[in-house]
Coordinates of C-alpha atoms and ligand atoms in Angstrom, one line a residue:
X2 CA 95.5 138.5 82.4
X3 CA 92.3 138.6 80.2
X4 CA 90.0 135.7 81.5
X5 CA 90.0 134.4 77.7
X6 CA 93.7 134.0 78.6
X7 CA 93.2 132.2 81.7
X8 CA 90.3 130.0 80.0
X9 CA 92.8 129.0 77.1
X10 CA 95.4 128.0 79.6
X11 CA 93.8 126.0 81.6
X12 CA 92.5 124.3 78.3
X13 CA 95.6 122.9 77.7
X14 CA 95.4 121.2 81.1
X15 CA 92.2 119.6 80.5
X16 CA 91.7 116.2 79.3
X17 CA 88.8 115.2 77.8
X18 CA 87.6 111.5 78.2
X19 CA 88.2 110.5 74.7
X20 CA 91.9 111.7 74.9
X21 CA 92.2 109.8 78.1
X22 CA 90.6 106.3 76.8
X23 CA 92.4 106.9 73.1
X24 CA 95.9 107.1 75.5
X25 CA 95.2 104.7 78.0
X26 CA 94.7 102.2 74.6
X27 CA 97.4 103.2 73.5
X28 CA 99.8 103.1 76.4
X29 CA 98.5 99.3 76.6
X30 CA 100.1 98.6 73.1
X31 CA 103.2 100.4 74.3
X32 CA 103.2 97.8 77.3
X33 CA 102.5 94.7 74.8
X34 CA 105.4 95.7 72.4
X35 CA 107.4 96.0 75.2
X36 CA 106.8 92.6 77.0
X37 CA 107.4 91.3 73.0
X38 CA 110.6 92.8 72.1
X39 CA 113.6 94.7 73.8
X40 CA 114.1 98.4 73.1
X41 CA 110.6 100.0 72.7
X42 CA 109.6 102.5 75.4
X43 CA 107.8 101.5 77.5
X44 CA 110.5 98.5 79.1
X45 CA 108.5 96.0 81.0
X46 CA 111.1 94.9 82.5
X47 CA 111.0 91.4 84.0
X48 CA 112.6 91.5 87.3
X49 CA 112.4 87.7 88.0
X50 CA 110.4 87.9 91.5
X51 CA 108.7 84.9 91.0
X52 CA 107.8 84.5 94.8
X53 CA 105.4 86.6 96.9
X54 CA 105.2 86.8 100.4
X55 CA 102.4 85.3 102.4
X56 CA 102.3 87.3 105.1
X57 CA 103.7 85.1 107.6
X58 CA 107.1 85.6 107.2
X59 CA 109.3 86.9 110.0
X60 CA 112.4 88.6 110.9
X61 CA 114.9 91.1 110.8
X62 CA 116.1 92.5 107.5
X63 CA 119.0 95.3 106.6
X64 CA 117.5 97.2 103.8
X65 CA 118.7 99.9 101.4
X66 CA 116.3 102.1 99.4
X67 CA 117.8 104.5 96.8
X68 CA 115.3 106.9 95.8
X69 CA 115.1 110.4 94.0
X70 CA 116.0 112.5 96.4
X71 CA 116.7 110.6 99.6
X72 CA 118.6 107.7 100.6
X73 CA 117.1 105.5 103.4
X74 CA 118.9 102.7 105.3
X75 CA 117.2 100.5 108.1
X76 CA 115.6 97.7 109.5
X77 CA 112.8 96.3 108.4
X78 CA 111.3 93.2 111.3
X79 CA 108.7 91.4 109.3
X80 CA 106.6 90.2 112.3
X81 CA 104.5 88.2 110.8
X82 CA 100.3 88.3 110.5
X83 CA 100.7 90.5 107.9
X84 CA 102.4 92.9 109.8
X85 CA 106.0 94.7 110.0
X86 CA 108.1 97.6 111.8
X87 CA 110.8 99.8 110.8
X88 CA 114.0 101.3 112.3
X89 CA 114.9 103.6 109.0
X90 CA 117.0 106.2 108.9
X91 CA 116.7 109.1 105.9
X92 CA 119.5 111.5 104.3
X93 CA 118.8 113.9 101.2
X94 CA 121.2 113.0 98.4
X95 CA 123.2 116.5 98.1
X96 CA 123.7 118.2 94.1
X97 CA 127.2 117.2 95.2
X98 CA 126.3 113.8 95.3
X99 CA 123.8 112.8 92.3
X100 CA 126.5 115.5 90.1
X101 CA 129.1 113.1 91.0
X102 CA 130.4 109.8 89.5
X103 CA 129.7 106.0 90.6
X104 CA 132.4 105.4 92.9
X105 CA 131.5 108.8 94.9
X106 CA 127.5 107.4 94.9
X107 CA 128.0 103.7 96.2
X108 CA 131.0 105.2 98.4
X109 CA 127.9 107.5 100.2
X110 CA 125.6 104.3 100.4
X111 CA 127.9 101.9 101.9
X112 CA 129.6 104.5 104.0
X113 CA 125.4 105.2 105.6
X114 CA 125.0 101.8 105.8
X115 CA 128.0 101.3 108.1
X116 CA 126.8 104.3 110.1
X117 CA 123.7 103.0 110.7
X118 CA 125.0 99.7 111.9
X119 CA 127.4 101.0 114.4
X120 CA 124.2 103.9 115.8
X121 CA 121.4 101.3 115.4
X122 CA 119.9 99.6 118.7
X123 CA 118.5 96.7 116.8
X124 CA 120.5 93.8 118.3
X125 CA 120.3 91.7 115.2
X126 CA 121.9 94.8 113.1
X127 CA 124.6 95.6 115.7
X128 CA 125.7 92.1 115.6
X129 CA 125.9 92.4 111.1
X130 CA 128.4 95.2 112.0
X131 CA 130.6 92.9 114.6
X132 CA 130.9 89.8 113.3
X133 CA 131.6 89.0 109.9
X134 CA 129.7 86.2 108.7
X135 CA 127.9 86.7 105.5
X136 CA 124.3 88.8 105.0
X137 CA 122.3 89.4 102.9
X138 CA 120.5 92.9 101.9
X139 CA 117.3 94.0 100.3
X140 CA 118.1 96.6 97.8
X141 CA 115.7 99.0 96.5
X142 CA 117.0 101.1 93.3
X143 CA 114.6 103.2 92.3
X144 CA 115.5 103.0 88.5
X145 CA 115.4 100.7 85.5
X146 CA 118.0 98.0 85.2
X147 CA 117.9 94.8 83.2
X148 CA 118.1 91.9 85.4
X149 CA 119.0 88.1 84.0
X150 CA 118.1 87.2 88.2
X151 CA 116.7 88.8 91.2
X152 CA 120.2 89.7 92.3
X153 CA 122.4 91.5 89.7
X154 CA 121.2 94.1 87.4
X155 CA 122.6 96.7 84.9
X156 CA 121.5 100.0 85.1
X157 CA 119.7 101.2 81.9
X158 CA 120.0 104.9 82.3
X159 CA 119.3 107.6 85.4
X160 CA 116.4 109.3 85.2
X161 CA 114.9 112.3 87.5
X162 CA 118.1 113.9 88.4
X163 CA 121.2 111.4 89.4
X164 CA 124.0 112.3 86.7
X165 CA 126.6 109.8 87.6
X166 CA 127.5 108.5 83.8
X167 CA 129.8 106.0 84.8
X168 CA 127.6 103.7 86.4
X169 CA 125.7 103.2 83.1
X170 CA 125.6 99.7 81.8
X171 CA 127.2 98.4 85.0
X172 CA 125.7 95.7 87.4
X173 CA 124.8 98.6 90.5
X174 CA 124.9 95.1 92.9
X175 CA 128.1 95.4 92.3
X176 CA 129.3 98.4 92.1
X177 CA 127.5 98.4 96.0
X178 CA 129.3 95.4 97.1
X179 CA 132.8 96.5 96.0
X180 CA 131.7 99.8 98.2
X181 CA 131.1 97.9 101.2
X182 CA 134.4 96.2 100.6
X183 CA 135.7 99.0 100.6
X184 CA 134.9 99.8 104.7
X185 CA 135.3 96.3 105.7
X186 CA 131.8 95.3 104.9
X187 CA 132.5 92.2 101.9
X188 CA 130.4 90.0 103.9
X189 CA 127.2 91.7 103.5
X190 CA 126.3 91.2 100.2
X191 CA 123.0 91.7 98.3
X192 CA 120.5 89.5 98.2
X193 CA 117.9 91.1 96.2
X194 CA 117.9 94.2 94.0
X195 CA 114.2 95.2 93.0
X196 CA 112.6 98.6 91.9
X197 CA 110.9 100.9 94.1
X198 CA 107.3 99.9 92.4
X199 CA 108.4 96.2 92.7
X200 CA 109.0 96.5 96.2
X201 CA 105.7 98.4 97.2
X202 CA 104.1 96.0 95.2
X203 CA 105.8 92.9 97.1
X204 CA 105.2 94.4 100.3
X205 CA 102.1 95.5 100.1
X206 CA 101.2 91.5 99.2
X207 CA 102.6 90.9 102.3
X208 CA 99.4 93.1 104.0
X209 CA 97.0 92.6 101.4
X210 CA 97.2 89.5 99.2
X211 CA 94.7 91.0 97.1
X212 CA 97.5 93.6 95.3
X213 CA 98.2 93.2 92.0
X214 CA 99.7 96.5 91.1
X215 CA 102.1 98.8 92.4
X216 CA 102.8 102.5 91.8
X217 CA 105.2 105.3 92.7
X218 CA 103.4 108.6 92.5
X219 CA 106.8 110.7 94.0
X220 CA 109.7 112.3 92.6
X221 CA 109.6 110.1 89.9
X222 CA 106.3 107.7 88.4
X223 CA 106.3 104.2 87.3
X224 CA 104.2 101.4 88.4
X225 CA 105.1 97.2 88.5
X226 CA 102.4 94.8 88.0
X227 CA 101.5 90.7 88.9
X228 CA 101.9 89.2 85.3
X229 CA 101.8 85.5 84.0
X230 CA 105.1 84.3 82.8
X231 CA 104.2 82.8 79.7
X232 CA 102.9 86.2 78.5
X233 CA 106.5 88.0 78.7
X234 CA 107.3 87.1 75.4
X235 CA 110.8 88.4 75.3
X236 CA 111.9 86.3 78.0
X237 CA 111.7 83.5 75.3
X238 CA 111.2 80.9 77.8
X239 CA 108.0 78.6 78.4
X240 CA 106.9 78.4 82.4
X241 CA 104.1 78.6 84.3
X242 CA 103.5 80.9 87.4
X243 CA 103.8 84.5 87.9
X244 CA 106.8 87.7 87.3
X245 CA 106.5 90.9 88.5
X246 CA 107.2 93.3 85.1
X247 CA 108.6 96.8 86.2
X248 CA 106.7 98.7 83.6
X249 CA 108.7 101.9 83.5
X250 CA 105.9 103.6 82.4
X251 CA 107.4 107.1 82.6
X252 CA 109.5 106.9 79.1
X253 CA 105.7 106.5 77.4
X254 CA 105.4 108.4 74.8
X255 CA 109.6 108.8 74.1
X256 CA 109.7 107.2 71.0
X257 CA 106.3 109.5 69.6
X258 CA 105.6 112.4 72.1
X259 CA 102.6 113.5 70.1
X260 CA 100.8 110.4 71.8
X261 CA 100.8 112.9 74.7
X262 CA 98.3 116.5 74.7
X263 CA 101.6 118.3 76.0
X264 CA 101.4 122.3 76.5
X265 CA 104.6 125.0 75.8
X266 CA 105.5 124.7 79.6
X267 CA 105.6 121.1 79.4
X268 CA 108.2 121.5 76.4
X269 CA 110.0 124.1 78.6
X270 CA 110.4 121.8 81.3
X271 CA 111.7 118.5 79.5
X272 CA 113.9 120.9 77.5
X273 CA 115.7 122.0 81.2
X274 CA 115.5 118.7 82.6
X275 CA 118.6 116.4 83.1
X276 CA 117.2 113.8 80.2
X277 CA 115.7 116.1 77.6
X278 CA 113.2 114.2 75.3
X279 CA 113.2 110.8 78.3
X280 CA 110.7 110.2 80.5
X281 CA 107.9 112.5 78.8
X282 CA 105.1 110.7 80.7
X283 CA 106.7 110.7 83.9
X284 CA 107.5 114.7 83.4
X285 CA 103.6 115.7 83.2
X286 CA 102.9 113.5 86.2
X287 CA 105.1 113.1 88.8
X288 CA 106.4 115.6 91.9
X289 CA 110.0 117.1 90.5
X290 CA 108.5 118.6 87.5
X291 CA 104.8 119.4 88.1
X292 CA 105.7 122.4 90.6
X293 CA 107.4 124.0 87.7
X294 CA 105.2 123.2 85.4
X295 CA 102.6 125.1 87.3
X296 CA 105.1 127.6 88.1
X297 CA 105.5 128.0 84.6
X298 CA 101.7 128.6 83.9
X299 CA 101.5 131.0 86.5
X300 CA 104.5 133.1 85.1
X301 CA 101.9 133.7 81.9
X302 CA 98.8 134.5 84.0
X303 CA 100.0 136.5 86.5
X304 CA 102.8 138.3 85.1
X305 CA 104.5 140.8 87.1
X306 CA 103.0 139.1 90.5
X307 CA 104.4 137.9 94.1
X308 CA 105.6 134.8 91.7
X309 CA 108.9 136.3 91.2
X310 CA 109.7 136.7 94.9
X311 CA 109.7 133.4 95.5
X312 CA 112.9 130.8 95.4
X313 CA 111.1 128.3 94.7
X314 CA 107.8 126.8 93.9
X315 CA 107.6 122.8 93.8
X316 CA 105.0 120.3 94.0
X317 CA 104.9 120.4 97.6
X318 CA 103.3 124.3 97.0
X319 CA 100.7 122.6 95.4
X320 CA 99.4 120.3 98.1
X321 CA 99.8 123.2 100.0
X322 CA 97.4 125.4 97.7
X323 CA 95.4 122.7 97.7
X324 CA 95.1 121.7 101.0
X325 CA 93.6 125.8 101.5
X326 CA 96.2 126.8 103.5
X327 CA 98.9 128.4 101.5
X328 CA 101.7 127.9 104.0
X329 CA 104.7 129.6 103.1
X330 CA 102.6 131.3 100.1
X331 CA 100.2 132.6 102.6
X332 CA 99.2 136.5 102.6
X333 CA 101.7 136.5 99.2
X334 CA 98.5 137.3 96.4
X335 CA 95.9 139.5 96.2
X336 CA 92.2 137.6 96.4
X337 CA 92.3 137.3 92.7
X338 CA 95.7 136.2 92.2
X339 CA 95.1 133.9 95.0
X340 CA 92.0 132.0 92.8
X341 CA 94.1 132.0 89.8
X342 CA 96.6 130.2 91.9
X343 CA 94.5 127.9 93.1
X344 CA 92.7 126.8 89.9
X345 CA 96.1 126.7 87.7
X346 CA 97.8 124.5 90.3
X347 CA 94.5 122.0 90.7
X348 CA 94.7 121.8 86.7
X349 CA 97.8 120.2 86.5
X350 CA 97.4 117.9 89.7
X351 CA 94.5 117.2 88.0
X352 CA 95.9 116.2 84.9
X353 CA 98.7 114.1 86.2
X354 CA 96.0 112.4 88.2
X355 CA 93.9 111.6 84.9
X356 CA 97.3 110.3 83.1
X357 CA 98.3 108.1 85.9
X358 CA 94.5 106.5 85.9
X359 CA 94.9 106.1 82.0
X360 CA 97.7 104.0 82.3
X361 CA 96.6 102.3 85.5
X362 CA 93.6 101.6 83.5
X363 CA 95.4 99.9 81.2
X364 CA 97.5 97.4 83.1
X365 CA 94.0 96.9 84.6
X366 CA 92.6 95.4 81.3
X367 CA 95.6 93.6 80.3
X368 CA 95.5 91.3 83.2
X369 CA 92.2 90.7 81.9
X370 CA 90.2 93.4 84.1
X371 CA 89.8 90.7 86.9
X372 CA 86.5 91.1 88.6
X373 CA 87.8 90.0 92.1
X374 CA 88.6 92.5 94.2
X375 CA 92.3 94.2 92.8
X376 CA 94.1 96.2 95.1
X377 CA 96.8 99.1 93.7
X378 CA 99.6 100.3 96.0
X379 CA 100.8 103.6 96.1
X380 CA 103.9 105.0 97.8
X381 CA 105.9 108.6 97.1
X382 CA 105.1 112.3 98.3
X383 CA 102.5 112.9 96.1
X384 CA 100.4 110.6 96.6
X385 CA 100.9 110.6 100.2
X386 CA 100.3 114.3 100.7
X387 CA 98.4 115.7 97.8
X388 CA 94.8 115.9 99.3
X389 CA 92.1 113.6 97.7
X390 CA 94.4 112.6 95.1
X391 CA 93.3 109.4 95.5
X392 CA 89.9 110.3 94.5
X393 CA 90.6 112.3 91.2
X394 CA 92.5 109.0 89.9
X395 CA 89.6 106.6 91.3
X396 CA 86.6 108.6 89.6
X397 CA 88.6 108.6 86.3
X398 CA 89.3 104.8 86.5
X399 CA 85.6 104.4 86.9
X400 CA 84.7 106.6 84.0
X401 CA 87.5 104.7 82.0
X402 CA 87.2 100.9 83.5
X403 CA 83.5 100.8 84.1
X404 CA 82.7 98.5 87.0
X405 CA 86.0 97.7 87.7
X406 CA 87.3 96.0 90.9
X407 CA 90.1 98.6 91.8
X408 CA 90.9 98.9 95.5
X409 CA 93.6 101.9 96.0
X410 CA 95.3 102.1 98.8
X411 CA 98.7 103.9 100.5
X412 CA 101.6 101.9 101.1
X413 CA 103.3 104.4 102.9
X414 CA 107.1 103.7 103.3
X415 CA 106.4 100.3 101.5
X416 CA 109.2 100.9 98.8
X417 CA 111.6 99.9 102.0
X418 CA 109.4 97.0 103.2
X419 CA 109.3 95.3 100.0
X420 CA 113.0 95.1 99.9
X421 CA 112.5 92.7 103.2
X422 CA 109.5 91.1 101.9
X423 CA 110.9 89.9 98.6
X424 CA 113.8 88.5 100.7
X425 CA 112.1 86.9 102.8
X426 CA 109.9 85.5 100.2
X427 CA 112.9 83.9 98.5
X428 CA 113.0 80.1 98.5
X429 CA 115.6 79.4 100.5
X430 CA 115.9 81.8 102.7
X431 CA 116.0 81.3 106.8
X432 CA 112.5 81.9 108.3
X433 CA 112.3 82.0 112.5
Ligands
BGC512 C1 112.4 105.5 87.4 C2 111.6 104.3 87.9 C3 111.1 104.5 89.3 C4 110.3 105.8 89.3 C5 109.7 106.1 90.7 C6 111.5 106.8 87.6 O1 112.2 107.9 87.2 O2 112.7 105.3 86.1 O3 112.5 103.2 88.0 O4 110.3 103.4 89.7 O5 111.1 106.9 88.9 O6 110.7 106.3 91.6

C-alpha cells in the first residue's frame, strides 16, 4: 500500500479537536432531550437509586451480574471502611445461549446460581441454598430497561450480541424469579435490578465518596451519572435529592449518524452487527467491534498479508499490539507490516478513547463542571487491559474541559460490587 494510502486511512481515524468539542456539545443536548422527554436516543434512563452507600455498610450479599459475554454469580462481603471481598464465579455465555429465547437465558442464570450455592464455602450462602426463608439479590443487567422502582424493569432492547426476542418488553426481575421457581429457589427473590454502569458507579461510592460518574469501557459502553432529581424532567415529579440516570450513551448518534465522523469499515461493521443502525456510538468505541474495525483497516493496507491466516482478530489483539508484544501475532509480519499494524490499531483505540472523553466531557459540564475533586469509575476489558488508555481519554478531557477536576480511576470487578452496595444502601435493609 502506497503511504498516501496509509496517510488517508488513518485520516479517517483522526479526530481533530473541533470535531471532538462540536460532538461532545452535541451529545450534551442528546442527554438533555433525553432527561426531557421519552424516546430520543440517548435514554437517560432514571433507575430510581436514590441512596448511596457510605462506606460503612456490611455483610454478605448473593449477587448476579449479566454481562456481554460472561455471566458471574457470587458473593460480595461488604466489610465495611470502605472496603469489600468477593467469592465470584465466571461462565462465558455460549452462541447457543445468547441465540436462544428467554426461558433458555433465565433457565442458565438461575440454574448457575443454584450451582454456586450448593459448591460455595461461604457459610451465609450455603445456608440461602438450605433453608428457605426469603433473600434478596443484587442484580446487575448489563442493558437498558425502564424502571418505575429499583426492583422491576422492562427490558428496552438487547444490544451487543444477546438475540433472545422474547424477553423484549418483559419485566427481566421476573422472568429471573419465575426461573429460580423453577429449581426450588422462589424464596430468593430480587432486591435490586441496576445497570452495569449504575452499579460501578454505586460501588465505587462505597470506596470513594468522591465518584460521580460511572463508565463501562468493555464489550459494550455506556456510562451512569449522580444527577439532581428535580432536573429529570420526564419523571414529572417535584423532589429534592439525587437519581442515578443510566445514560445509555451508546445509541448516540441513532436517530442522525452524521453527528458521528464514521469511516466505510465502521459502516461495514454496524451493517454485520446483530442491531444494524443501534448503538452507532457504542460500535466505534467499545471492545466487540473495535477489533474488527481495525481488522477491517488492515484488510485495505495490507492486502494479501499474514491477516488472512488468522481466525480471529479482536480488541484483545490490540492491547496486545499495543502493549509491544504481539502475543499470538508475534513473528506473523514483516518489519513493515508489523509498523503498519501497530499504527492502524493505536488509531482506532485512539479514537474510541477521544469519543468516550467527548461524552465524559459532557456529563462533566452538565452537572455543572464541579470544581471539587470528581472521580469517574471505570470497569470492562478495555479499560482494564488496554495500556495507558487511561491517559489518551484524560489528556483529551483536559484539552476539552480545561481545568477540570476529573479523577479517573479502575473499578475493577465493580459492576458486581455495586449490585451489593446498592442493596445494602437501601433503606431498610438489615445492616450487622
Ligand atoms: C448496554 C448498556 C451497558 C453497556 C456496557 C451496552 O450495550 O446497552 O446497558 O451498560 O453495554 O455493558
Amino acid at each position: 500500500m502506497s503511504t498516501a494510502s496509509l496517510q488517508s486511512l488513518l485520516k479517517g481515524f483522526t479526530l481533530h479537536e473541533d470535531t471532538l468539542i462540536s460532538i461532545k456539545t452535541c451529545f450534551k443536548r442528546a442527554l438533555q432531550q433525553g432527561l426531557t422527554s421519552e424516546g430520543q436516543a440517548v435514554k437517560a434512563l432514571p433507575t430510581f437509586i436514590t441512596e448511596l452507600p457510605n462506606g460503612q455498610e456490611i455483610g454478605d450479599y448473593l449477587v448476579v451480574d449479566l454481562g456481554g459475554s460472561n455471566l458471574r454469580v457470587g458473593c460480595v462481603q461488604l466489610e465495611g471502611s470502605h472496603k469489600f471481598s468477593l467469592d465470584i464465579h465466571k461462565w462465558s455465555l455460549t452462541e447457543t445461549i445468547k441465540d436462544s429465547n428467554n426461558q433458555v437465558l433465565f433457565d442458565f442464570i438461575a440454574y448457575k446460581v443454584g450451582e454456586y450455592l450448593k459448591m460455595t464455602e461461604n457459610s451465609v450462602m450455603k445456608q440461602i441454598y438450605s433453608e428457605s426463608c426469603q433473600v434478596t439479590l443484587g442484580f446487575t443487567f448489563s442493558y437498558p430497561v425502564k424502571q418505575l422502582n429499583i426492583s422491576h424493569g422492562e427490558l428496552i432492547q438487547w444490544n451487543k450480541a444477546i438475540k433472545c426476542q422474547d424477553a423484549i418488553g418483559k419485566d427481566v426481575v421476573e422472568l429471573l424469579e419465575e426461573a429460580l421457581a423453577r429449581i426450588g429457589l422462589g424464596h430468593i427473590k430480587v432486591g435490586v435490578l441496576l445497570n452495569d454502569t449504575v452499579a460501578t458507579l454505586a460501588a465505587h461510592t462505597y470506596v470513594d465518596p468522591d465518584t460521580k460518574l460511572g463508565v463501562i469501557l468493555g464489550t459494550g459502553t455506556n456510562a451512569a451519572y449522580v444527577e439532581q432529581t428535580s432536573r429529570i424532567g420526564k419523571l414529572g415529579i417535584k423532589r429534592e435529592g439525587i437519581m442515578l440516570v443510566n445514560t445509555e450513551w451508546g445509541a448516540f448518534g441513532d436517530d442522525c449518524p452524521s453527528l458521528l465522523p464514521r469511516t466505510p469499515m465502521d459502516e461495514d461493521v454496524d451493517a454485520q452487527s446483530p442491531n444494524p443502525g443501534k448503538q452507532i456510538f457504542e460500535k466505534m468505541i467499545s471492545g466487540m467491534y473495535l477489533g474488527e474495525i481495525a481488522r477491517l483497516a488492515l484488510q485495505k493496507a495490507l492486502p494479501c498479508s499474514a491477516l488472512d491466516k488468522l481466525l480471529t482478530f479482536d480488541t484483545q489483539h490490540l492491547s496486545e499490539v499495543a502493549s509491544q508484544n504481539f502475543g499470538s501475532l508475534d513473528n506473523l509480519f514483516s518489519e513493515g507490516d508489523q509498523a503498519v499494524v501497530e499504527c492502524l490499531c493505536a488509531a482506532v483505540v485512539k479514537r474510541a478513547a477521544a469519543l468516550c472523553s467527548a461524552s465524559i466531557g459532557a456529563v462533566y459540564e452538565l452537572i455543572g463542571a464541579p470544581k471539587a475533586r470528581t472521580v469517574v469509575a471505570f470497569d470492562g476489558s478495555l479499560y482494564e487491559h488496554y495500556p495507558r488508555i487511561s491517559e489518551l481519554i484524560k489528556s483529551n478531557l483536559d484539552k476539552l474541559c480545561p481545568g477540570n477536576s476529573l479523577v479517573l480511576q479502575l473499578a475493577k470487578n465493580e459492576s458486581i460490587v455495586g449490585a451489593a452496595a446498592a442493596l445494602a444502601a437501601q433503606p431498610g435493609q438489615l445492616r450487622k
